[in-house]
Coordinates of C-alpha atoms and ligand atoms in Angstrom, one line a residue:
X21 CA 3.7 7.9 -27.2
X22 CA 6.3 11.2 -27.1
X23 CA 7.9 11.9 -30.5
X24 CA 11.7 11.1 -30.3
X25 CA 13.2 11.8 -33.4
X26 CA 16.0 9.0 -32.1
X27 CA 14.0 6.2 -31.8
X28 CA 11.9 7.0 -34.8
X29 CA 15.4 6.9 -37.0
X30 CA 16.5 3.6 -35.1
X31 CA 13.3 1.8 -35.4
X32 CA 13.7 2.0 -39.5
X33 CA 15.8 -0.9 -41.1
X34 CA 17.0 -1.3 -44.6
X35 CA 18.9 -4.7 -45.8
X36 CA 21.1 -5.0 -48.5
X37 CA 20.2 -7.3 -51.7
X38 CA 22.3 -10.2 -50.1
X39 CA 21.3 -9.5 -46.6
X40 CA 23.6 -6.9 -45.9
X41 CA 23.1 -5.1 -42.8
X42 CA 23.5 -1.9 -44.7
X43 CA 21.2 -0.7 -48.1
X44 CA 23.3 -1.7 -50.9
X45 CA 24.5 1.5 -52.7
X46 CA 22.5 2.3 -55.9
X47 CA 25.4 2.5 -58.7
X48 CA 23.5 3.4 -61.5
X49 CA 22.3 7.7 -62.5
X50 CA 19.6 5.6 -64.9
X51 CA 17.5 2.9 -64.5
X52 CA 16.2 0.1 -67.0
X53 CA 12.6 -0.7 -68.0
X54 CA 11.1 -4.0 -69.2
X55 CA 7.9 -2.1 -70.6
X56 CA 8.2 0.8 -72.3
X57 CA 4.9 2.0 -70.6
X58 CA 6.5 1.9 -67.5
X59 CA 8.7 4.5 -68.5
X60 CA 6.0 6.6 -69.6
X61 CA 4.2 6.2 -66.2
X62 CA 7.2 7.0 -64.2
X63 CA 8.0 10.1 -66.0
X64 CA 4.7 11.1 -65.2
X65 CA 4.8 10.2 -61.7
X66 CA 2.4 7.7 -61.5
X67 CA 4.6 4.7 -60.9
X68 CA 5.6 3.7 -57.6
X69 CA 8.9 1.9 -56.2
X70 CA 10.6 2.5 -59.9
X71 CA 13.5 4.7 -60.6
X72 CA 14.1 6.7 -63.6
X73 CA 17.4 8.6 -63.3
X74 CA 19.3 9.6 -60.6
X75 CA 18.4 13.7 -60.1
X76 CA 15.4 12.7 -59.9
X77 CA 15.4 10.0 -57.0
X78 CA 17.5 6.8 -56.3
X79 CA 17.2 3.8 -53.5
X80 CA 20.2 5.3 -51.9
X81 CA 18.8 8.6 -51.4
X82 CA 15.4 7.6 -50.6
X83 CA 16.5 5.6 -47.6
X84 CA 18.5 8.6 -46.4
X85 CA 15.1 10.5 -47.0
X86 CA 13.1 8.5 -45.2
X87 CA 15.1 8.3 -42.3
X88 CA 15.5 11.8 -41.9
X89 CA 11.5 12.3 -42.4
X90 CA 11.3 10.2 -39.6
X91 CA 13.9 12.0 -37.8
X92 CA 11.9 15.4 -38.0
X93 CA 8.2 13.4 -38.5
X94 CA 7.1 14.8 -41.6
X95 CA 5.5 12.9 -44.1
X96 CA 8.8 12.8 -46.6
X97 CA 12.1 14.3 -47.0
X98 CA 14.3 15.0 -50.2
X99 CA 18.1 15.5 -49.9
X100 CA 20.4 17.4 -52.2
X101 CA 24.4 18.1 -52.7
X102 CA 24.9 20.9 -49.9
X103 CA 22.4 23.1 -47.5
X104 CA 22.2 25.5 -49.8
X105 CA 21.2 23.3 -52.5
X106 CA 18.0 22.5 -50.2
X107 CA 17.5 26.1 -49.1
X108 CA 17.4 27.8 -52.4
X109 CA 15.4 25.3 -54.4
X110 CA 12.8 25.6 -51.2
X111 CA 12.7 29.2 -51.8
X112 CA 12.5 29.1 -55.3
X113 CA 9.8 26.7 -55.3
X114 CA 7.7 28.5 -53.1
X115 CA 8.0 31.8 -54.4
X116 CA 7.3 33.5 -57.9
X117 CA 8.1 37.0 -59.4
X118 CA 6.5 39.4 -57.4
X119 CA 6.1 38.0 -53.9
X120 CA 7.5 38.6 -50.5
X121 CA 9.5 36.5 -47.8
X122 CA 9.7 37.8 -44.3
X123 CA 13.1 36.6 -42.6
X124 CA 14.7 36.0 -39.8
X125 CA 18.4 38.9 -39.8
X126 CA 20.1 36.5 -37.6
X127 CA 20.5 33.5 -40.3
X128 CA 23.7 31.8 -42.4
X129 CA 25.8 34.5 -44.0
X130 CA 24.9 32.7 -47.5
X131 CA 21.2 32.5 -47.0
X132 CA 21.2 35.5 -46.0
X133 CA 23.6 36.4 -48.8
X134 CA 20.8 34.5 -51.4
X135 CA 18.1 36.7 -49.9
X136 CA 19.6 40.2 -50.2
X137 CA 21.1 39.7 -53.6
X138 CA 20.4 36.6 -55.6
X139 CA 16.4 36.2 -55.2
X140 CA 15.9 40.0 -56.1
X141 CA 17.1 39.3 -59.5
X142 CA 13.6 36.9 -60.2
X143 CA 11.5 39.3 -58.4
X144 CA 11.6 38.2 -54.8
X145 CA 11.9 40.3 -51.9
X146 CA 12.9 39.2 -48.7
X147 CA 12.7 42.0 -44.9
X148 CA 14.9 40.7 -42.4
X149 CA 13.2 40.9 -39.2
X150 CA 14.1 40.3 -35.6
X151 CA 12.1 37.3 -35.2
X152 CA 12.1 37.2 -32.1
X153 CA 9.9 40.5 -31.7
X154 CA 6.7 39.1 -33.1
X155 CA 4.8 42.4 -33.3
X156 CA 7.7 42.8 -36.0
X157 CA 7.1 40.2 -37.7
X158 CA 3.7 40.7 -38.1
X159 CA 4.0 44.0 -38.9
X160 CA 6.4 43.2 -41.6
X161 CA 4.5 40.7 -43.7
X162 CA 2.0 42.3 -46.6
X163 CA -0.1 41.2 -49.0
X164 CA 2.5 38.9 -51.3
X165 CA 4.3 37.6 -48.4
X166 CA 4.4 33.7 -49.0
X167 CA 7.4 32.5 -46.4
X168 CA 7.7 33.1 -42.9
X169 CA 12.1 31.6 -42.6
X170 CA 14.0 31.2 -40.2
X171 CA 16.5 29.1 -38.2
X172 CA 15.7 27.2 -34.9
X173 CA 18.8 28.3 -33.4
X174 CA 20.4 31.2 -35.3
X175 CA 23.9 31.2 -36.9
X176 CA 25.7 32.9 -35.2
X177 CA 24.0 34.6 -32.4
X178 CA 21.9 31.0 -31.0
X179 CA 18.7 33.5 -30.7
X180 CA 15.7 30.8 -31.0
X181 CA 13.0 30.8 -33.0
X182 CA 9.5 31.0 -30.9
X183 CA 8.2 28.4 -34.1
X184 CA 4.9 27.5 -32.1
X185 CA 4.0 31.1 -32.3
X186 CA 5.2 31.8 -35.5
X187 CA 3.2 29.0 -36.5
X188 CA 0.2 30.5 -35.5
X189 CA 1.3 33.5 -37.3
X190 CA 2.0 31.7 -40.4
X191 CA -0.9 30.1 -40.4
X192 CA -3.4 32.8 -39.9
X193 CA -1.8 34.7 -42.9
X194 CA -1.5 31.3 -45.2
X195 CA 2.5 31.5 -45.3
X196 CA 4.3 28.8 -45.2
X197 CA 7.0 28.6 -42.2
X198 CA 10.4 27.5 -43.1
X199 CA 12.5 26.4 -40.4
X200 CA 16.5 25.8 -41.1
X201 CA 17.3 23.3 -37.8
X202 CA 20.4 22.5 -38.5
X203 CA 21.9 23.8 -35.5
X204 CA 19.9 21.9 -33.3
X205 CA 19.2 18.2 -35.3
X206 CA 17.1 16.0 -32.3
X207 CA 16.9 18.9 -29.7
X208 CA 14.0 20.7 -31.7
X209 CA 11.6 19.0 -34.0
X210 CA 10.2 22.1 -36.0
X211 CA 7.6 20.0 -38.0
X212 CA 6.1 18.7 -34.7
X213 CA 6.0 22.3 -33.4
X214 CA 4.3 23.7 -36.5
X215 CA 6.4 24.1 -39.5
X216 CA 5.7 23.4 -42.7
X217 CA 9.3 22.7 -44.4
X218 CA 12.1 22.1 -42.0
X219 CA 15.8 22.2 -43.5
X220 CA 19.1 20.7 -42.6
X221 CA 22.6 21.5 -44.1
X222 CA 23.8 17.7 -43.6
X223 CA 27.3 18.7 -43.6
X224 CA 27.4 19.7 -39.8
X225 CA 26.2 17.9 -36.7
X226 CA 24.0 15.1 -38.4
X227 CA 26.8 14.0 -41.3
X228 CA 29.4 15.1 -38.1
X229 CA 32.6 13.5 -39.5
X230 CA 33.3 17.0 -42.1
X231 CA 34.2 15.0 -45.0
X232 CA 31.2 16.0 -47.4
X233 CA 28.6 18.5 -47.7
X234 CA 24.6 17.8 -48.0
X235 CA 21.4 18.8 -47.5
X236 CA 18.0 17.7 -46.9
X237 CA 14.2 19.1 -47.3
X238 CA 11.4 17.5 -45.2
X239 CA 8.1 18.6 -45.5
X240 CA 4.8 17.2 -46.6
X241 CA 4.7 14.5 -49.5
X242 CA 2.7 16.9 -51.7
X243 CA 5.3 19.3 -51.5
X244 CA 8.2 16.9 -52.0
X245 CA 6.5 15.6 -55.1
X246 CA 6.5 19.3 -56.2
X247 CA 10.1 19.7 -55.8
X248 CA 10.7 16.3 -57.6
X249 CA 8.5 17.1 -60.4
X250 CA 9.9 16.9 -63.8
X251 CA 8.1 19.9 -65.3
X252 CA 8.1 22.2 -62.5
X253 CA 10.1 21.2 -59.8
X254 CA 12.9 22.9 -58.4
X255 CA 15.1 20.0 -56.9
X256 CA 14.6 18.2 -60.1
X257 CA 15.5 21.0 -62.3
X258 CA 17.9 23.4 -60.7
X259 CA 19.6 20.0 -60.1
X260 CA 21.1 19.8 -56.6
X261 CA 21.3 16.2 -56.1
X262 CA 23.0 14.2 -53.8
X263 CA 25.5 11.1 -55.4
X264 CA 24.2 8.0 -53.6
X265 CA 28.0 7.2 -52.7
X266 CA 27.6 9.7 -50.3
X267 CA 24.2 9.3 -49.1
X268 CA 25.0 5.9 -48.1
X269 CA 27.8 6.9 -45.9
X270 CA 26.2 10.0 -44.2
X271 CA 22.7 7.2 -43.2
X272 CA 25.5 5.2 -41.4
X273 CA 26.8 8.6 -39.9
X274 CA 23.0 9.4 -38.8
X275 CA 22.7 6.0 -36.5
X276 CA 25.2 8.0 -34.1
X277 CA 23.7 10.9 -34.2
X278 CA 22.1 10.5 -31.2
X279 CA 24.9 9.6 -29.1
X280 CA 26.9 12.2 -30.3
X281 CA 24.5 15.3 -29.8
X282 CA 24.2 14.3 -26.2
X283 CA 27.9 14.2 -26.1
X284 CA 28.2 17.5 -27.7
X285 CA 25.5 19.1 -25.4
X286 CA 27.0 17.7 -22.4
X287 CA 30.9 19.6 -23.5
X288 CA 29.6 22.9 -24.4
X289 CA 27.2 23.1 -21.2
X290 CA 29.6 22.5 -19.1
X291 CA 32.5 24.7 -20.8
X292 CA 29.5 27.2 -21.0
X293 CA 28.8 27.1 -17.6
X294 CA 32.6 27.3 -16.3
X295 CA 33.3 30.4 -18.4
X296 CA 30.4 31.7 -17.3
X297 CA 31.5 31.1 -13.9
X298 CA 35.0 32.7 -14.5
X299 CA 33.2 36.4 -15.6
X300 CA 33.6 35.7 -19.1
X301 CA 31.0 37.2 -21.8
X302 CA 29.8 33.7 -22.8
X303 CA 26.0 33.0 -24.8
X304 CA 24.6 29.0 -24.8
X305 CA 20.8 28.6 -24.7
X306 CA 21.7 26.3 -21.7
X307 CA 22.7 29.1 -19.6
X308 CA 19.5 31.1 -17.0
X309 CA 21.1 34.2 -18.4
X310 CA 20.7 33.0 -22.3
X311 CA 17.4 35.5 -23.7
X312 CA 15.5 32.9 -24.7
X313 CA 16.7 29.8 -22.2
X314 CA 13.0 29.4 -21.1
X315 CA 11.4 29.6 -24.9
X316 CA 14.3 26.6 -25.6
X317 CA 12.7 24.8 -22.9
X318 CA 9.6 24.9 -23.9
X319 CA 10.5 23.8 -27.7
X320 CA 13.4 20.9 -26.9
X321 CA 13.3 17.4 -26.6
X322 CA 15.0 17.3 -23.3
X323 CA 17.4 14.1 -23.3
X324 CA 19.0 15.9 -26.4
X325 CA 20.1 18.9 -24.6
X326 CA 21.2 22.5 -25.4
X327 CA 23.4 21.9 -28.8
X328 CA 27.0 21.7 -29.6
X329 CA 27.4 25.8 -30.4
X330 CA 28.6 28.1 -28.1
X331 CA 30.2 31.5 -28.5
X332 CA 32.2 33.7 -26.0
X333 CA 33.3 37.6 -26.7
X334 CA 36.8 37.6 -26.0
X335 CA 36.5 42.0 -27.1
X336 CA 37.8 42.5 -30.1
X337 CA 38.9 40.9 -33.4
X338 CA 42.6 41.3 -32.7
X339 CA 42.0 39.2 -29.4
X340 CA 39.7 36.5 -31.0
X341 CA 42.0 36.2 -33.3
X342 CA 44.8 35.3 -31.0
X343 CA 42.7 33.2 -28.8
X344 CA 42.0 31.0 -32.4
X345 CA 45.5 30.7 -33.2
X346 CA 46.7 29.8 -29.6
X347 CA 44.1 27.3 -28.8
X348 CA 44.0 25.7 -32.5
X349 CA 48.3 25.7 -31.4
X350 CA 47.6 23.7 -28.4
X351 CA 45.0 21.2 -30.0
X352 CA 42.0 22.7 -28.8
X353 CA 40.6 22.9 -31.7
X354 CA 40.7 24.0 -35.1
X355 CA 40.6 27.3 -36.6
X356 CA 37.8 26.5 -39.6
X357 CA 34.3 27.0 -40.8
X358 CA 31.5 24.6 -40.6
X359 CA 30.6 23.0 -37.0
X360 CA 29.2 19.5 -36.0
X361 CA 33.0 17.9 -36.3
X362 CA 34.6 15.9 -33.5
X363 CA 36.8 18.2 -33.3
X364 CA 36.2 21.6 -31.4
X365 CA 35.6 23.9 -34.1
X366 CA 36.0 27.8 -33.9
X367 CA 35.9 31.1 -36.3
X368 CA 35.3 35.1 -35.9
X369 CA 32.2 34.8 -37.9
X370 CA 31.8 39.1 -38.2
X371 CA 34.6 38.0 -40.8
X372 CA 34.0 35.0 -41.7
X373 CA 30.4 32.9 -42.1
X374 CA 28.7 35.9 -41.5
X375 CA 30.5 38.4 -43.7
X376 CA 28.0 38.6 -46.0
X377 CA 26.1 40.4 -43.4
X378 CA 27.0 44.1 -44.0
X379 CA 29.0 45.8 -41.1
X380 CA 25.7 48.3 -39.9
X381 CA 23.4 45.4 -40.2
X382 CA 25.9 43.5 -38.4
X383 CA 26.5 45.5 -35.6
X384 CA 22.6 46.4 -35.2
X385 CA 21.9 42.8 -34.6
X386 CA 24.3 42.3 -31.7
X387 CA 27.2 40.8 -34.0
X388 CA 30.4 41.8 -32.6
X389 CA 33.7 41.9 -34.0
X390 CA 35.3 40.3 -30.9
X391 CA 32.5 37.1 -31.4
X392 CA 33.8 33.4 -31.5
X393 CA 31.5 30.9 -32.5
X394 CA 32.3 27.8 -31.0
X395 CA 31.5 24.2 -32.2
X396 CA 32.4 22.1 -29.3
X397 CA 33.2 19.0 -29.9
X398 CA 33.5 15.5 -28.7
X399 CA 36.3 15.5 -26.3
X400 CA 36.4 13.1 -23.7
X401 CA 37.8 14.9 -21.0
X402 CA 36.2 18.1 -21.5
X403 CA 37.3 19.6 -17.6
X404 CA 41.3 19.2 -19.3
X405 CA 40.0 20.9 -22.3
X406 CA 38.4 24.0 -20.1
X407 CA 41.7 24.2 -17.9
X408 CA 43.8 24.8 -21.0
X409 CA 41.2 27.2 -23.0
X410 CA 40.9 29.3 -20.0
X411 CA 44.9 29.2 -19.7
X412 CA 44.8 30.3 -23.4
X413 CA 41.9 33.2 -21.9
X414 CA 44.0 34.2 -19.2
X415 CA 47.9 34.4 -21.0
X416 CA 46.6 36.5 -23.7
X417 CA 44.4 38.5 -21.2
X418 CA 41.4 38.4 -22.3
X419 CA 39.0 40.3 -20.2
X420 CA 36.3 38.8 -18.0
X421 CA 32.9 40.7 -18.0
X422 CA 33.8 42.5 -14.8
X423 CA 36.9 44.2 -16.2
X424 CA 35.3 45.3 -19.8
Ligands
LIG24 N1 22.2 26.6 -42.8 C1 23.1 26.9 -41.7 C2 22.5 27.2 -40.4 C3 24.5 26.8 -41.9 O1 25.3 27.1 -40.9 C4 24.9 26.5 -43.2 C5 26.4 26.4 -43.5 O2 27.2 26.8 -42.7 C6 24.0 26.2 -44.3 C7 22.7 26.3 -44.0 C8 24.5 25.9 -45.6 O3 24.8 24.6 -45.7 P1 25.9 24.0 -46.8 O4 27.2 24.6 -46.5 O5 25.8 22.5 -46.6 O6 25.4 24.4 -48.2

């Protein structure tokens, strides 16, 4: 049967203590013991189904683990407090003083921010690489080179990662490849295509209601035991956990997921599509003229679509910025970092989620000042929404491509 990371999440059910249709929440950061062994084999790992304290696991965010191991089919998944929190302890766990991560330069502004000055300070050096030139890639990994990252679709600039090829690459040099997917949650299992660790920040399109921040890790369960491990582990010790509060209301958020991403696909296609239309400088990896629209095609689970994230040139900061304020004036949208929201979200990331990225490196990877990043959200009549962003477009005179 096809993997669909949908069904897998729906088919999984959890009951509450009294029959609750929803996991009770786990209350408690420790846990009792009627043996004192018990404890003893717990702390060592050896004891199934018992909890010890709540950094290291707890029902609540087990369940939410589980689901979202099914979600991308790995074996197991561990969540933490934010994206970050997953991103850096993967990194750290993976890497020691001395060795060498080849990355992706089109990636988060605080990953990227973590690579270039936080990880040098324990010995870790990262090249940023276009990755999607794969004779760069290869060229660029040496002898202490242990990761192969990236990000399925790339914040900002939606390039996507070839991951079946850089799979192979990964593999014949004995990296592992770390995929960030959290632009494109259902659209593009990375685990089924070949990586070895795929990432989520849960605070975008698979929390998709903006009211926390989260993460998740889902890998093999050898390497999820590592991060959880008491002596060693990263997760467990640099101490990123989720509260189970929270991981009980982002599962419920996760049932929709689903419905939502097809709803978000289905808006920024078609504004994609109509701005594209209208001459405007417009990137979606749904779009023939998108670089990499066949590689997308050949990765995504179809009935998912192309993703919620779209971004349009409007030519300069001065203009973007205008366009924001006028549209976020007219409800369009709000003016805010972060994507995944109901809402259409949009933000000049050259200044803003990307400003870590120095202006050279910037402007070498194709990251304009003019750039919007669009999050488009759930609207329900997205052809009213198009008529009054391109009124927005045409009052303030932004220029199509024709006239730049
Ligand atoms: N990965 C990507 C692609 C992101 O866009 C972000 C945040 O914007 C993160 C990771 C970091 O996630 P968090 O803010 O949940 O720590």
């Amino acid at each position: 049967m096809e993997f669909n990371p949908a069904d897998n999440i729906q088919d999984l059910q959890y009951f509450g203590e009294f029959g609750g249709v929803n996991p009770s929440i786990s209350d408690s950061s420790t846990y009792t013991f009627l043996a004192a062994k018990s404890m003893m084999d717990t702390f060592e790992g050896n004891l199934e189904g018992c909890y010890l304290y709540s950094r290291h696991s707890s029902p609540s965010n087990l369940y939410l683990g589980q689901a979202l191991a099914a979600m991308e089919g790995t074996e197991a998944a561990n969540v933490s407090a934010s994206g970050m929190g997953a991103i850096s302890s993967v990194l750290m766990q993976l890497c020691s003083q001395g060795d060498h991560i080849v990355s992706s330069r089109t990636i988060y502004g605080g990953t990227y921010a973590f690579l270039k000055n936080f990880t040098p300070k324990f010995g870790i050096d990262t090249s940023f690489v276009d990755i999607t030139d794969l004779d760069k890639v290869k060229a660029s990994i040496n002898e202490h080179t242990k990761i192969l990252y990236c990000e399925s679709v790339s914040n900002p600039l939606l390039e996507i990662a070839d991951i079946k090829a850089l799979s192979k690459i990964a593999k014949e040099h004995k990296l592992a490849l770390v995929v960030d997917n959290t632009f494109s949650p259902l659209q593009i299992s990375p685990a089924v295509l070949g990586a070895d660790v795929v990432i989520h920040s849960l605070t975008k399109f698979i929390n998709g209601t903006s009211d926390t921040v989260g993460g998740v890790i889902c890998g093999s369960n050898d390497f999820i035991d590592s991060l959880r491990n008491v002596n060693d582990g990263a997760s467990m010790l640099l101490g990123p956990v989720m509260d189970s509060l929270r991981s009980a209301s982002v599962l419920k958020n996760l049932r929709t997921l689903h419905i939502r991403m097809k709803k978000h696909s289905e808006n920024a296609l078609y504004l994609a599509q109509k701005f594209e239309e209208d001459g405007y400088k417009v990137m979606y990896p749904g779009l023939k003229s998108h670089p990499q629209h066949n590689l997308y095609e050949s990765l995504y689970n179809e009935e998912y679509g192309f993703g919620g994230l779209l971004t349009l040139d409007a030519g300069s900061l001065e203009k973007a910025d205008e366009l924001m304020e006028l549209m976020q004036e007219r409800n369009l949208g709000y003016l805010a970092v972060s994507l995944g929201f109901y809402k259409t979200l949009f933000n000049a990331p050259g200044t803003a989620t990307s400003s870590e990225i120095p202006l050279d490196e910037q402007k070498e990877m194709g990251l304009t000042d003019g750039l919007i990043r669009f999050s488009i959200g759930l609207d329900n009549h997205i052809e009213r929404t198009y008529k009054d962003m391109k009124y927005c477009m045409e009052s303030l005179g932004i220029l199509t491509l024709a006239k730049i």
